[in-house]
Every structure is written in C-alpha cells, then in structure tokens.
C-alpha cells in the first residue's frame, strides 16, 4: 500500500516496484517531517506493520548518530526509514547497520553504475567524501528488542555549491560525482528491493556473509584510523570487522581494542605510519 500523506506527493513511486517479501508492506510518502526515524516510531505506535517504509522530501531535524544533525534539504535527496518489528536474534540486530550500508551501496551501483565505499561503522563515501549515512535505532519492550528503525540518507541531486559551508569540503552527492541528475524513485525502489533480499538472508543465515560483503568495499580496513570513543580517541590499524560488528583495532604496541558501532572513525591522512610491534592481543574493552 502506498500512502501519500500530503496533498503534494514528494515524488511518484515507479510502477512496478520490485517483488518484496517484507519491506514496503506500507510505503508512506511525506513532504516534510522532523525525522523519518521519529515518524517510523510514531507509525509503529499507531500499529504500522513490519516493513513499513517512511519517505520524506525534507526533514526539519534529520538526525545522525550521537545527537549529530543530518542536513536534509528539500527536493533533491533521499531520506527514508524502514520499520522492523522484532523480536530479533542478536546477529540480525547487529547486522542491520551493515545491511543498510550494503543495500544502499548496491542500489547506488544499480542505478548510478558507481559503487560507493563504506566506512565503518555506517557511512557511504565516494572519492573520500560522504554521500550517505545510516542511523539504526532500536526500542525494547518486555525484555526483548521490539522495534528497530533503519534510517538511510543519501545525497542524490544536491549540488556541492548548495551545501552548507561545514559540509562543502567533506560531503558529495551522486549528481556531483556523475555529472548528471539521478532518478530518486528508481534509487528508492532499488534500495528497498536490495534491503528486502538482504534482510531475508540475514534472518535465514546470520551476518557472516554480510560482514564479508561489507568488508569488500570498506574504506576503513587496512588503514590507520582514529576512533572517537566515549572514553577518548583511540588510534590504530583497522584490522577486521568481527561477525558481531565490532571493529578490531590494533595499536602500535600490538594490543587490540574491539570497538562498537557507537564510536566514530576518522581516517588518518594517507601515509601516516604508526610502528607496529609485538603480536600479543589484549582486549581493552
Ligand atoms: C549519520 O550520522 O551518518 C547517520 C545519518 C542518517 C540520516 C538518515 S536520513 C533518514 C533517517 N532519518 C533521520 O533522522 N536520520 C536518518 P553520523 O555518522 O553521526 O554523521 C553525522 C555527520 O555527517 C554530521 O555531523 C555532519 O558532519 C555530516 N553530515 C550531516 N549531514 C550530511 C549530509 N547530508 N551529507 C553528508 N554529510 C553530512
């Protein structure tokens, strides 16, 4: 069911949509919301089914992780949230940010013929600039995670000159990279289809295949990174992402840290070397 809640639909969904098992059981198209993630939780409280997709043309208060802001101008980008109802086996929950990144990466590949890289934990990058971000939020009820909302933002037809100063040097859009505008409904349809197939596989098989898929196009692995954690920055070589989604960071003294998705990575300038010694692994967290 496609439901347009405003008199002016933000954009038309292409017909037909890809065949989907769970995602897109309901699709809501909005002109303006505070945050599609917030709208998805509101829709869940009002009884919206598993797989509901909330799309908005613009967000007043688009959110990133850890209270950060997601710039969400009108008429040019993609902002969507997918509502999933639990309970969720642990690997499914920890796999969701990776699934969203892989689905968005591959949908961009389908429609634009250009494959973004992924940066741990959840950014999409092209030519070292951020083109998309993912925010997964979960709520529990009765001791189990009852709801998860997967929010995805992709800069599609947003010219670099229209970006705020703080983003101009670090962000990009698909149009800026391709030199031509892209069909947003086609990208949305491809993204939902990719997410649907991947979600079925994640539930059936667990997350190992997904982490492998994700690692194939990862910007972070094999590079020196600085990771901001709640207890301060940690620098080291990004060695692997474990099946549970933790990043394994090896420090100059050979010890390692396992970092959760709550942290934020900064890639160190290329060429920066940190001496690697020792082979002992000490888990710091
Ligand atoms: C993210 O956070 O990258 C997650 C962004 C998720 C946005 C989607 S849109 C649909 C759904 N509804 C929501 O309310 N949110 C989700 P984080 O890793 O914390 O990155 C945030 C940082 O990225 C900001 O502090 C800026 O530096 C930068 N940024 C903000 N807006 C951007 C944009 N449109 N493009 C590129 N970079 C941006």
Short mmCIF file of C-alpha atoms and ligand atoms in Angstrom, two decimals:
data_model
loop_
_atom_site.label_atom_id
_atom_site.label_comp_id
_atom_site.label_asym_id
_atom_site.label_seq_id
_atom_site.Cartn_x
_atom_site.Cartn_y
_atom_site.Cartn_z
CA UNK A 1 0.00 0.00 0.00
CA UNK A 2 1.45 3.37 -0.97
CA UNK A 3 0.10 6.20 1.12
CA UNK A 4 0.85 9.82 0.34
CA UNK A 5 0.04 11.91 3.40
CA UNK A 6 0.36 15.30 1.79
CA UNK A 7 -1.62 16.94 -0.97
CA UNK A 8 1.58 17.21 -2.99
CA UNK A 9 3.30 13.85 -3.15
CA UNK A 10 7.07 14.32 -2.90
CA UNK A 11 7.68 12.05 -5.82
CA UNK A 12 5.94 9.24 -7.58
CA UNK A 13 6.97 5.68 -6.86
CA UNK A 14 7.86 3.79 -10.01
CA UNK A 15 5.46 1.05 -11.01
CA UNK A 16 6.01 -1.79 -10.72
CA UNK A 17 8.12 -1.97 -7.56
CA UNK A 18 10.47 -4.94 -7.18
CA UNK A 19 8.87 -8.02 -5.64
CA UNK A 20 9.46 -7.80 -1.87
CA UNK A 21 8.72 -10.24 0.92
CA UNK A 22 8.67 -7.96 3.96
CA UNK A 23 9.82 -4.45 3.09
CA UNK A 24 7.31 -1.98 1.65
CA UNK A 25 4.23 -3.63 3.18
CA UNK A 26 3.23 0.02 3.57
CA UNK A 27 5.01 3.00 2.00
CA UNK A 28 4.31 6.49 3.35
CA UNK A 29 5.42 9.48 1.30
CA UNK A 30 5.68 12.78 3.18
CA UNK A 31 6.67 16.27 2.09
CA UNK A 32 8.19 17.34 5.41
CA UNK A 33 8.74 15.59 8.75
CA UNK A 34 11.04 16.22 11.71
CA UNK A 35 12.86 12.93 11.18
CA UNK A 36 11.74 9.89 9.21
CA UNK A 37 13.12 7.74 12.07
CA UNK A 38 10.85 9.59 14.51
CA UNK A 39 7.90 9.20 12.12
CA UNK A 40 8.62 5.47 11.85
CA UNK A 41 8.44 5.07 15.64
CA UNK A 42 5.19 7.10 15.66
CA UNK A 43 3.80 4.89 12.89
CA UNK A 44 4.79 1.79 14.88
CA UNK A 45 2.93 3.11 17.93
CA UNK A 46 -0.12 3.56 15.70
CA UNK A 47 0.10 -0.08 14.56
CA UNK A 48 2.04 0.19 11.28
CA UNK A 49 3.11 -3.23 10.02
CA UNK A 50 6.60 -4.74 9.89
CA UNK A 51 8.36 -3.49 6.77
CA UNK A 52 6.69 -0.06 6.67
CA UNK A 53 8.83 2.48 4.82
CA UNK A 54 8.60 6.18 5.62
CA UNK A 55 9.98 8.54 2.97
CA UNK A 56 10.23 12.32 3.22
CA UNK A 57 11.12 15.02 0.77
CA UNK A 58 12.75 17.05 3.56
CA UNK A 59 13.44 16.79 7.30
CA UNK A 60 13.34 19.63 9.82
CA UNK A 61 15.50 17.77 12.30
CA UNK A 62 17.19 14.94 10.42
CA UNK A 63 19.38 13.12 12.89
CA UNK A 64 22.76 11.48 12.75
CA UNK A 65 24.30 9.35 15.46
CA UNK A 66 25.16 10.60 18.94
CA UNK A 67 22.92 13.66 18.68
CA UNK A 68 24.51 14.92 15.46
CA UNK A 69 22.49 16.57 12.71
CA UNK A 70 21.74 15.23 9.23
CA UNK A 71 21.32 18.07 6.73
CA UNK A 72 18.12 17.34 4.83
CA UNK A 73 17.30 19.99 2.22
CA UNK A 74 14.13 19.61 0.20
CA UNK A 75 13.64 18.23 -3.29
CA UNK A 76 17.00 16.67 -4.03
CA UNK A 77 17.96 13.78 -1.73
CA UNK A 78 16.64 10.54 -0.29
CA UNK A 79 15.57 10.26 3.36
CA UNK A 80 13.87 7.06 4.39
CA UNK A 81 13.29 4.85 7.40
CA UNK A 82 12.36 1.19 7.45
CA UNK A 83 10.35 -0.06 10.41
CA UNK A 84 11.10 -3.63 11.50
CA UNK A 85 9.23 -5.46 14.19
CA UNK A 86 11.08 -7.90 16.47
CA UNK A 87 11.95 -9.93 18.34
CA UNK A 88 15.35 -10.00 16.68
CA UNK A 89 18.01 -12.66 17.07
CA UNK A 90 21.22 -10.84 18.16
CA UNK A 91 23.05 -11.23 14.77
CA UNK A 92 20.08 -9.70 12.99
CA UNK A 93 20.13 -6.62 15.19
CA UNK A 94 23.89 -6.10 14.99
CA UNK A 95 23.77 -6.78 11.24
CA UNK A 96 21.23 -4.07 10.42
CA UNK A 97 23.65 -1.12 10.01
CA UNK A 98 25.83 -3.29 7.76
CA UNK A 99 22.82 -4.46 5.77
CA UNK A 100 21.67 -0.88 5.25
CA UNK A 101 25.14 0.14 4.06
CA UNK A 102 25.45 -2.80 1.65
CA UNK A 103 21.90 -2.34 0.31
CA UNK A 104 22.44 1.39 -0.23
CA UNK A 105 25.86 0.80 -1.81
CA UNK A 106 24.47 -1.78 -4.24
CA UNK A 107 21.34 0.23 -5.04
CA UNK A 108 23.56 3.16 -6.00
CA UNK A 109 25.54 0.71 -8.13
CA UNK A 110 22.32 -0.49 -9.81
CA UNK A 111 21.02 2.97 -10.63
CA UNK A 112 24.14 5.10 -10.99
CA UNK A 113 26.64 2.49 -12.14
CA UNK A 114 29.02 3.80 -9.49
CA UNK A 115 29.82 1.89 -6.31
CA UNK A 116 30.37 3.90 -3.12
CA UNK A 117 32.80 2.63 -0.48
CA UNK A 118 31.65 2.02 3.08
CA UNK A 119 33.38 3.45 6.13
CA UNK A 120 32.96 1.80 9.49
CA UNK A 121 30.50 1.86 11.03
CA UNK A 122 27.92 3.25 8.67
CA UNK A 123 28.96 5.89 6.16
CA UNK A 124 28.88 5.76 2.37
CA UNK A 125 31.75 7.51 0.68
CA UNK A 126 32.69 8.40 -2.89
CA UNK A 127 36.15 9.81 -3.58
CA UNK A 128 36.75 10.26 0.15
CA UNK A 129 33.60 12.36 0.62
CA UNK A 130 30.47 11.35 2.48
CA UNK A 131 27.47 10.70 0.23
CA UNK A 132 25.22 8.82 2.65
CA UNK A 133 24.70 7.90 6.28
CA UNK A 134 22.79 5.32 8.29
CA UNK A 135 21.15 5.55 11.69
CA UNK A 136 19.68 2.41 13.24
CA UNK A 137 17.62 2.94 16.39
CA UNK A 138 16.03 0.14 18.42
CA UNK A 139 13.47 0.10 21.22
CA UNK A 140 12.81 -2.74 23.55
CA UNK A 141 9.65 -3.95 25.19
CA UNK A 142 9.14 -6.83 27.59
CA UNK A 143 12.89 -7.56 27.77
CA UNK A 144 13.29 -8.04 24.03
CA UNK A 145 14.02 -5.61 21.24
CA UNK A 146 10.58 -4.97 19.92
CA UNK A 147 11.28 -2.45 17.17
CA UNK A 148 14.16 -1.39 15.02
CA UNK A 149 14.13 1.57 12.69
CA UNK A 150 16.75 1.71 9.94
CA UNK A 151 17.22 5.28 8.71
CA UNK A 152 19.09 5.92 5.48
CA UNK A 153 20.03 9.27 3.96
CA UNK A 154 21.66 9.58 0.54
CA UNK A 155 22.70 12.83 -1.14
CA UNK A 156 21.35 12.40 -4.65
CA UNK A 157 20.87 15.60 -6.68
CA UNK A 158 22.35 18.09 -4.20
CA UNK A 159 24.86 20.41 -5.88
CA UNK A 160 28.05 20.99 -3.91
CA UNK A 161 27.54 24.76 -4.11
CA UNK A 162 24.20 24.43 -2.27
CA UNK A 163 25.76 22.58 0.68
CA UNK A 164 26.37 24.42 3.95
CA UNK A 165 29.97 25.60 4.47
CA UNK A 166 30.62 22.93 7.09
CA UNK A 167 29.91 20.14 4.56
CA UNK A 168 31.30 21.56 1.34
CA UNK A 169 34.76 20.04 1.75
CA UNK A 170 33.66 16.70 3.21
CA UNK A 171 30.35 15.78 1.52
CA UNK A 172 29.29 14.98 -2.00
CA UNK A 173 26.20 13.84 -3.91
CA UNK A 174 25.65 11.30 -6.64
CA UNK A 175 24.91 14.07 -9.12
CA UNK A 176 28.16 15.86 -8.28
CA UNK A 177 30.10 12.66 -8.85
CA UNK A 178 28.29 11.59 -12.03
CA UNK A 179 27.77 14.97 -13.61
CA UNK A 180 24.08 14.22 -14.22
CA UNK A 181 20.95 14.04 -12.05
CA UNK A 182 19.61 10.69 -10.91
CA UNK A 183 16.08 9.32 -10.72
CA UNK A 184 15.31 9.30 -6.99
CA UNK A 185 12.25 6.99 -7.14
CA UNK A 186 14.32 4.44 -9.08
CA UNK A 187 17.03 4.64 -6.41
CA UNK A 188 14.46 4.26 -3.65
CA UNK A 189 12.91 1.21 -5.35
CA UNK A 190 16.33 -0.40 -5.86
CA UNK A 191 17.25 0.29 -2.23
CA UNK A 192 14.06 -1.27 -0.88
CA UNK A 193 14.49 -4.32 -3.11
CA UNK A 194 18.12 -4.80 -2.07
CA UNK A 195 17.26 -4.33 1.60
CA UNK A 196 14.38 -6.79 1.37
CA UNK A 197 16.53 -9.54 -0.15
CA UNK A 198 19.37 -8.92 2.26
CA UNK A 199 17.05 -8.85 5.28
CA UNK A 200 15.60 -12.23 4.35
CA UNK A 201 19.11 -13.64 4.03
CA UNK A 202 20.26 -12.03 7.30
CA UNK A 203 17.34 -13.64 9.14
CA UNK A 204 17.91 -17.03 7.47
CA UNK A 205 21.70 -17.23 7.51
CA UNK A 206 23.02 -14.74 10.08
CA UNK A 207 25.51 -11.94 9.47
CA UNK A 208 28.77 -13.61 8.36
CA UNK A 209 28.09 -13.24 4.60
CA UNK A 210 27.06 -9.64 5.19
CA UNK A 211 30.21 -8.64 7.05
CA UNK A 212 32.19 -10.24 4.22
CA UNK A 213 30.19 -8.32 1.60
CA UNK A 214 30.59 -5.11 3.57
CA UNK A 215 34.34 -5.63 4.04
CA UNK A 216 34.84 -5.92 0.27
CA UNK A 217 34.22 -2.23 -0.24
CA UNK A 218 35.39 -0.93 3.11
CA UNK A 219 37.50 2.21 3.24
CA UNK A 220 38.48 1.64 6.84
CA UNK A 221 40.06 -1.83 6.88
CA UNK A 222 43.81 -1.92 6.46
CA UNK A 223 44.17 1.80 7.21
CA UNK A 224 45.34 3.74 10.23
CA UNK A 225 42.30 5.26 11.86
CA UNK A 226 41.45 7.33 14.88
CA UNK A 227 38.26 6.23 16.56
CA UNK A 228 36.41 8.56 18.91
CA UNK A 229 35.01 6.53 21.77
CA UNK A 230 33.15 7.52 24.91
CA UNK A 231 36.46 7.29 26.79
CA UNK A 232 38.52 9.29 24.28
CA UNK A 233 40.21 8.78 20.91
CA UNK A 234 42.00 5.53 20.03
CA UNK A 235 44.39 5.21 17.11
CA UNK A 236 45.47 2.04 15.36
CA UNK A 237 45.29 -0.15 12.32
CA UNK A 238 41.72 -1.19 11.45
CA UNK A 239 42.32 -4.92 11.14
CA UNK A 240 38.95 -6.60 10.80
CA UNK A 241 35.26 -6.36 11.48
CA UNK A 242 34.07 -9.27 13.58
CA UNK A 243 30.81 -11.14 12.88
CA UNK A 244 29.23 -9.29 15.82
CA UNK A 245 30.01 -5.97 14.12
CA UNK A 246 32.91 -4.87 16.33
CA UNK A 247 35.93 -3.23 14.72
CA UNK A 248 39.23 -4.77 15.71
CA UNK A 249 41.82 -2.03 16.09
CA UNK A 250 45.48 -2.94 16.52
CA UNK A 251 47.61 -0.43 18.41
CA UNK A 252 51.28 0.36 17.98
CA UNK A 253 52.20 -1.85 20.97
CA UNK A 254 50.44 -4.84 19.38
CA UNK A 255 47.46 -4.79 21.72
CA UNK A 256 43.98 -4.62 20.22
CA UNK A 257 40.68 -2.96 21.03
CA UNK A 258 37.24 -4.10 19.99
CA UNK A 259 35.03 -1.15 19.21
CA UNK A 260 31.29 -0.99 18.96
CA UNK A 261 29.22 0.80 16.35
CA UNK A 262 28.64 3.74 18.74
CA UNK A 263 32.13 5.03 18.04
CA UNK A 264 33.09 7.36 15.19
CA UNK A 265 36.05 6.81 12.89
CA UNK A 266 38.38 9.38 11.42
CA UNK A 267 40.70 8.15 8.70
CA UNK A 268 44.21 9.41 9.29
CA UNK A 269 45.88 11.16 6.36
CA UNK A 270 47.29 8.57 3.99
CA UNK A 271 50.95 7.93 4.50
CA UNK A 272 50.72 8.26 8.27
CA UNK A 273 52.59 5.34 9.75
CA UNK A 274 52.38 4.01 13.25
CA UNK A 275 55.06 1.49 14.14
CA UNK A 276 53.59 -1.99 14.66
CA UNK A 277 55.31 -4.20 17.20
CA UNK A 278 54.53 -7.38 19.08
CA UNK A 279 51.89 -9.98 18.42
CA UNK A 280 50.14 -10.09 21.77
CA UNK A 281 46.47 -9.23 21.68
CA UNK A 282 45.00 -7.56 24.72
CA UNK A 283 41.30 -6.83 24.59
CA UNK A 284 40.81 -3.39 26.08
CA UNK A 285 37.07 -3.48 26.29
C1 LIG B 1 24.96 9.52 10.08
O1 LIG B 1 25.29 10.04 11.29
O2 LIG B 1 25.70 9.48 9.12
C2 LIG B 1 23.53 9.00 10.02
C3 LIG B 1 22.67 9.81 9.12
C4 LIG B 1 21.30 9.19 8.96
C5 LIG B 1 20.36 10.09 8.22
C6 LIG B 1 19.06 9.41 7.92
S1 LIG B 1 18.05 10.38 6.86
C7 LIG B 1 16.70 9.34 7.15
C8 LIG B 1 16.74 8.96 8.63
N1 LIG B 1 16.02 9.93 9.44
C9 LIG B 1 16.85 10.60 10.27
O3 LIG B 1 16.51 11.48 11.07
N2 LIG B 1 18.10 10.13 10.10
C10 LIG B 1 18.17 9.07 9.13
P1 LIG B 1 26.75 10.42 11.73
O4 LIG B 1 27.69 9.32 11.43
O5 LIG B 1 26.60 10.88 13.13
O6 LIG B 1 27.14 11.63 10.78
C11 LIG B 1 26.64 12.92 11.01
C12 LIG B 1 27.67 13.89 10.44
O7 LIG B 1 27.68 13.81 9.00
C13 LIG B 1 27.36 15.35 10.75
O8 LIG B 1 27.92 15.73 11.98
C14 LIG B 1 27.99 16.08 9.57
O9 LIG B 1 29.38 16.23 9.77
C15 LIG B 1 27.82 15.10 8.44
N3 LIG B 1 26.61 15.37 7.65
C16 LIG B 1 25.42 15.88 8.06
N4 LIG B 1 24.55 15.91 7.06
C17 LIG B 1 25.19 15.42 5.96
C18 LIG B 1 24.80 15.17 4.63
N5 LIG B 1 23.55 15.42 4.18
N6 LIG B 1 25.74 14.66 3.80
C19 LIG B 1 26.98 14.37 4.19
N7 LIG B 1 27.41 14.57 5.47
C20 LIG B 1 26.51 15.08 6.34
#
